[in-house]
Coordinates of N, CA, C and O in Angstrom, one line a residue:
M1 N -39.6 60.8 205.3 CA -40.4 61.7 206.2 C -41.4 62.4 205.4 O -41.3 62.7 204.2
A2 N -42.5 62.8 206.1 CA -43.6 63.5 205.4 C -43.2 65.0 205.2 O -42.5 65.6 206.1
E3 N -43.6 65.5 204.1 CA -43.3 67.0 203.8 C -44.3 67.8 204.5 O -45.5 67.5 204.6
R4 N -43.8 68.9 205.0 CA -44.7 69.9 205.7 C -45.2 70.9 204.7 O -44.5 71.3 203.8
C5 N -46.4 71.2 204.8 CA -47.0 72.2 203.9 C -47.2 73.5 204.7 O -48.0 73.5 205.7
S6 N -46.5 74.5 204.3 CA -46.7 75.8 205.0 C -47.8 76.6 204.5 O -48.0 76.7 203.3
K7 N -48.6 77.1 205.4 CA -49.8 77.8 204.9 C -49.6 79.3 205.1 O -50.5 80.1 204.9
G8 N -48.4 79.7 205.4 CA -48.0 81.1 205.6 C -47.8 81.8 204.2 O -48.2 81.3 203.2
R9 N -47.2 83.0 204.3 CA -47.0 83.7 203.0 C -45.8 83.1 202.3 O -44.8 82.7 202.9
K10 N -45.9 83.2 201.0 CA -44.8 82.8 200.1 C -44.2 84.1 199.5 O -45.0 84.9 199.1
E11 N -42.9 84.1 199.5 CA -42.3 85.3 199.0 C -41.5 85.1 197.7 O -40.8 84.0 197.6
E12 N -41.6 86.0 196.8 CA -40.9 85.9 195.5 C -40.1 87.2 195.4 O -40.5 88.2 195.8
V13 N -38.9 87.1 194.7 CA -38.1 88.3 194.5 C -38.1 88.5 193.0 O -37.7 87.6 192.2
V14 N -38.4 89.7 192.5 CA -38.4 90.0 191.1 C -37.2 91.0 191.0 O -37.1 92.0 191.7
S15 N -36.3 90.8 190.0 CA -35.1 91.6 189.8 C -35.1 92.2 188.4 O -35.3 91.5 187.4
R16 N -34.8 93.5 188.3 CA -34.7 94.2 187.0 C -33.5 95.2 187.1 O -33.2 95.7 188.2
E17 N -32.9 95.4 186.0 CA -31.8 96.4 185.9 C -32.2 97.6 185.1 O -32.7 97.4 184.0
Y18 N -31.9 98.8 185.6 CA -32.3 100.0 184.9 C -31.1 101.0 184.9 O -30.2 100.9 185.8
T19 N -31.1 101.8 183.9 CA -30.2 103.0 183.9 C -31.0 104.2 184.2 O -31.9 104.5 183.5
I20 N -30.7 104.9 185.4 CA -31.5 106.0 185.8 C -30.8 107.3 185.4 O -29.6 107.5 185.8
N21 N -31.4 108.1 184.6 CA -30.8 109.4 184.1 C -31.1 110.4 185.2 O -32.1 111.0 185.2
L22 N -30.1 110.7 186.0 CA -30.3 111.7 187.1 C -30.1 113.1 186.6 O -30.7 114.0 187.2
H23 N -29.4 113.3 185.4 CA -29.2 114.6 184.9 C -30.5 115.3 184.6 O -30.7 116.5 184.9
K24 N -31.4 114.6 183.9 CA -32.7 115.2 183.6 C -33.6 115.3 184.8 O -34.5 116.2 184.8
R25 N -33.5 114.5 185.8 CA -34.3 114.6 186.9 C -33.9 115.7 187.9 O -34.7 116.1 188.7
L26 N -32.6 116.1 187.8 CA -32.1 117.1 188.7 C -31.9 118.5 188.0 O -31.2 119.4 188.6
H27 N -32.4 118.6 186.8 CA -32.2 119.9 186.1 C -32.9 121.0 186.9 O -34.1 120.9 187.2
G28 N -32.1 122.1 187.1 CA -32.7 123.2 187.8 C -32.7 123.1 189.4 O -33.2 123.9 190.1
C29 N -32.1 122.0 189.9 CA -32.0 121.8 191.3 C -30.8 122.7 191.9 O -29.8 122.8 191.2
T30 N -31.0 123.2 193.1 CA -30.0 123.9 193.8 C -28.7 123.1 194.0 O -28.9 121.9 194.3
F31 N -27.6 123.7 193.8 CA -26.3 122.9 194.0 C -26.2 122.2 195.3 O -25.9 121.0 195.4
K32 N -26.5 122.8 196.4 CA -26.4 122.2 197.7 C -27.4 121.2 198.1 O -27.4 120.7 199.2
K33 N -28.4 121.0 197.1 CA -29.4 120.0 197.4 C -29.4 118.9 196.4 O -30.4 118.1 196.3
K34 N -28.4 118.8 195.5 CA -28.4 117.8 194.4 C -28.3 116.4 194.9 O -29.1 115.6 194.4
A35 N -27.4 116.1 195.7 CA -27.2 114.7 196.2 C -28.4 114.2 197.0 O -28.9 113.1 196.7
P36 N -29.0 115.0 197.9 CA -30.2 114.5 198.6 C -31.4 114.3 197.7 O -32.2 113.4 197.8
S37 N -31.5 115.2 196.7 CA -32.6 115.1 195.7 C -32.4 113.9 194.8 O -33.4 113.3 194.4
A38 N -31.1 113.6 194.5 CA -30.8 112.4 193.6 C -31.3 111.2 194.3 O -31.8 110.3 193.7
V39 N -31.0 111.1 195.6 CA -31.4 109.9 196.4 C -33.0 109.8 196.4 O -33.5 108.7 196.2
K40 N -33.6 110.9 196.6 CA -35.1 110.9 196.5 C -35.6 110.5 195.2 O -36.6 109.8 195.0
E41 N -35.0 111.0 194.1 CA -35.4 110.6 192.7 C -35.2 109.2 192.4 O -36.0 108.6 191.8
V42 N -34.1 108.6 192.9 CA -33.9 107.2 192.7 C -34.9 106.4 193.4 O -35.5 105.4 192.9
R43 N -35.3 106.8 194.6 CA -36.3 106.1 195.4 C -37.7 106.2 194.7 O -38.4 105.2 194.5
R44 N -38.0 107.4 194.1 CA -39.2 107.6 193.4 C -39.3 106.8 192.1 O -40.3 106.2 191.8
F45 N -38.1 106.7 191.4 CA -38.1 105.9 190.2 C -38.3 104.4 190.5 O -39.0 103.7 189.8
A46 N -37.7 103.9 191.6 CA -37.8 102.5 192.0 C -39.2 102.2 192.3 O -39.7 101.1 191.9
E47 N -39.9 103.0 193.1 CA -41.3 102.8 193.4 C -42.2 102.8 192.2 O -43.1 101.9 192.1
K48 N -41.9 103.7 191.3 CA -42.8 103.7 190.1 C -42.5 102.6 189.1 O -43.4 102.0 188.6
A49 N -41.2 102.2 188.9 CA -40.9 101.2 188.0 C -41.3 99.8 188.5 O -41.7 99.0 187.7
M50 N -41.2 99.6 189.8 CA -41.5 98.2 190.3 C -42.9 98.1 190.9 O -43.3 97.1 191.3
G51 N -43.6 99.2 191.0 CA -45.0 99.2 191.5 C -45.1 98.9 192.9 O -46.0 98.3 193.4
T52 N -44.1 99.5 193.7 CA -44.2 99.2 195.2 C -44.5 100.6 195.9 O -44.5 101.6 195.3
T53 N -44.7 100.5 197.2 CA -45.0 101.7 198.0 C -43.8 102.1 198.8 O -43.7 103.2 199.3
D54 N -42.8 101.2 199.0 CA -41.7 101.5 199.8 C -40.4 101.2 199.1 O -40.1 100.1 198.7
G55 N -39.7 102.3 198.8 CA -38.4 102.2 198.0 C -37.2 102.4 199.0 O -37.2 103.3 199.7
R56 N -36.3 101.5 198.9 CA -35.1 101.6 199.8 C -33.9 101.6 198.9 O -33.7 100.9 197.9
V57 N -32.9 102.5 199.3 CA -31.7 102.7 198.5 C -30.6 101.9 199.2 O -30.4 102.1 200.5
D58 N -29.9 101.1 198.5 CA -28.8 100.3 199.0 C -27.6 101.3 199.4 O -27.5 102.4 198.9
V59 N -26.8 100.8 200.3 CA -25.7 101.6 200.8 C -24.7 101.9 199.7 O -24.2 103.0 199.6
K60 N -24.4 100.9 198.8 CA -23.4 101.1 197.7 C -23.9 102.2 196.7 O -23.2 103.0 196.2
L61 N -25.2 102.1 196.4 CA -25.8 103.1 195.5 C -25.8 104.5 196.1 O -25.5 105.5 195.5
N62 N -26.0 104.6 197.4 CA -26.0 105.9 198.1 C -24.5 106.4 198.1 O -24.3 107.6 197.9
M63 N -23.6 105.6 198.3 CA -22.2 106.0 198.3 C -21.8 106.4 196.9 O -21.0 107.4 196.8
L64 N -22.3 105.8 195.9 CA -22.0 106.2 194.5 C -22.5 107.6 194.2 O -21.9 108.4 193.6
I65 N -23.7 107.8 194.6 CA -24.4 109.1 194.4 C -23.6 110.2 195.1 O -23.3 111.3 194.6
W66 N -23.1 110.0 196.3 CA -22.4 111.0 197.1 C -20.9 111.0 196.9 O -20.2 111.8 197.5
S67 N -20.4 110.1 196.0 CA -19.0 110.0 195.8 C -18.3 111.3 195.3 O -17.1 111.5 195.7
C68 N -19.0 112.1 194.6 CA -18.4 113.3 194.0 C -18.8 114.5 194.8 O -18.5 115.7 194.4
G69 N -19.4 114.3 196.0 CA -19.8 115.5 196.8 C -21.3 115.8 196.6 O -22.0 115.1 195.9
I70 N -21.7 116.8 197.3 CA -23.1 117.2 197.3 C -23.5 117.8 196.0 O -24.7 117.7 195.6
R71 N -22.6 118.5 195.3 CA -23.0 119.2 194.1 C -22.8 118.4 192.8 O -23.6 118.5 191.9
S72 N -21.8 117.6 192.7 CA -21.4 116.9 191.5 C -22.0 115.5 191.5 O -21.2 114.5 191.8
V73 N -23.2 115.3 191.1 CA -23.9 114.0 191.1 C -23.6 113.3 189.8 O -23.6 114.0 188.8
P74 N -23.4 112.0 189.7 CA -23.2 111.3 188.4 C -24.4 111.6 187.5 O -25.6 111.6 188.0
R75 N -24.2 111.7 186.2 CA -25.3 111.9 185.3 C -26.2 110.7 185.2 O -27.4 110.9 185.1
R76 N -25.6 109.6 185.1 CA -26.4 108.3 185.0 C -26.0 107.3 186.1 O -24.8 107.3 186.4
V77 N -26.9 106.5 186.5 CA -26.6 105.5 187.5 C -27.3 104.2 187.0 O -28.4 104.2 186.6
R78 N -26.5 103.1 187.0 CA -27.0 101.8 186.7 C -27.4 101.1 188.0 O -26.5 100.9 188.9
A79 N -28.7 100.7 188.1 CA -29.1 100.2 189.3 C -29.9 98.9 189.1 O -30.6 98.8 188.1
R80 N -29.8 97.9 190.0 CA -30.5 96.7 189.9 C -31.6 96.8 191.0 O -31.3 97.0 192.2
L81 N -32.9 96.7 190.6 CA -34.0 96.9 191.5 C -34.6 95.5 191.8 O -34.7 94.7 191.0
F82 N -34.8 95.3 193.1 CA -35.4 94.1 193.6 C -36.8 94.4 194.2 O -36.9 95.3 195.0
A83 N -37.8 93.7 193.9 CA -39.1 93.8 194.5 C -39.5 92.5 195.2 O -39.4 91.4 194.6
L84 N -39.9 92.6 196.4 CA -40.3 91.5 197.1 C -41.8 91.3 197.0 O -42.6 92.2 197.3
L85 N -42.3 90.2 196.5 CA -43.7 89.9 196.3 C -44.1 88.9 197.4 O -43.5 87.9 197.6
E86 N -45.2 89.3 198.0 CA -45.8 88.4 199.0 C -47.1 87.8 198.4 O -48.0 88.6 198.0
R87 N -47.2 86.5 198.4 CA -48.4 85.9 197.9 C -49.2 85.3 199.1 O -48.7 84.4 199.7
G88 N -50.3 85.8 199.4 CA -51.1 85.3 200.5 C -52.0 84.2 200.0 O -52.2 84.0 198.8
T89 N -52.6 83.4 200.9 CA -53.5 82.3 200.4 C -54.8 82.8 199.9 O -55.4 82.2 199.1
M90 N -55.2 84.0 200.4 CA -56.5 84.5 200.0 C -56.4 85.4 198.8 O -57.4 85.7 198.1
M91 N -55.3 85.9 198.5 CA -55.1 86.9 197.4 C -54.8 86.2 196.1 O -54.1 85.2 196.0
K92 N -55.4 86.7 195.0 CA -55.2 86.2 193.7 C -54.0 86.9 193.0 O -53.3 86.3 192.2
T93 N -53.9 88.2 193.2 CA -52.8 88.9 192.6 C -51.7 89.2 193.6 O -52.0 89.4 194.8
P94 N -50.5 89.2 193.2 CA -49.4 89.5 194.1 C -49.3 90.9 194.6 O -49.7 91.8 193.8
R95 N -49.0 91.1 195.8 CA -48.8 92.5 196.4 C -47.3 92.7 196.5 O -46.6 91.9 197.1
R96 N -46.9 93.8 196.0 CA -45.4 94.2 196.1 C -45.2 95.0 197.3 O -45.8 96.1 197.5
N97 N -44.3 94.5 198.2 CA -44.1 95.3 199.4 C -43.1 96.3 199.3 O -43.4 97.5 199.5
F98 N -41.8 96.0 198.9 CA -40.8 97.0 198.9 C -39.8 96.7 197.8 O -39.7 95.6 197.3
T99 N -39.1 97.8 197.4 CA -38.1 97.7 196.4 C -36.8 98.0 197.0 O -36.7 99.0 197.8
R100 N -35.7 97.3 196.7 CA -34.4 97.6 197.2 C -33.4 97.8 196.1 O -33.5 97.1 195.1

């Protein structure tokens, strides 16, 4: 059979593993806002590290951050970041859509 050539977008997934130090990012944060701030900091770190505009936090990572309550956030979190790259036919450089 003849192979079909798709002219749509091709997607690649780039994966990296990081240790995120939440202790230094949450220094001076109010006790009752630590866990929500930690989730925001993880999202901000993922966007900066992977060069994306949309950072999404996985359910397991969210549960790990909230596991000790709102005040006692883990000092460090080991996270695997995935970035979805879309390569268009007209673009020469890849565009990174989101990080998970």
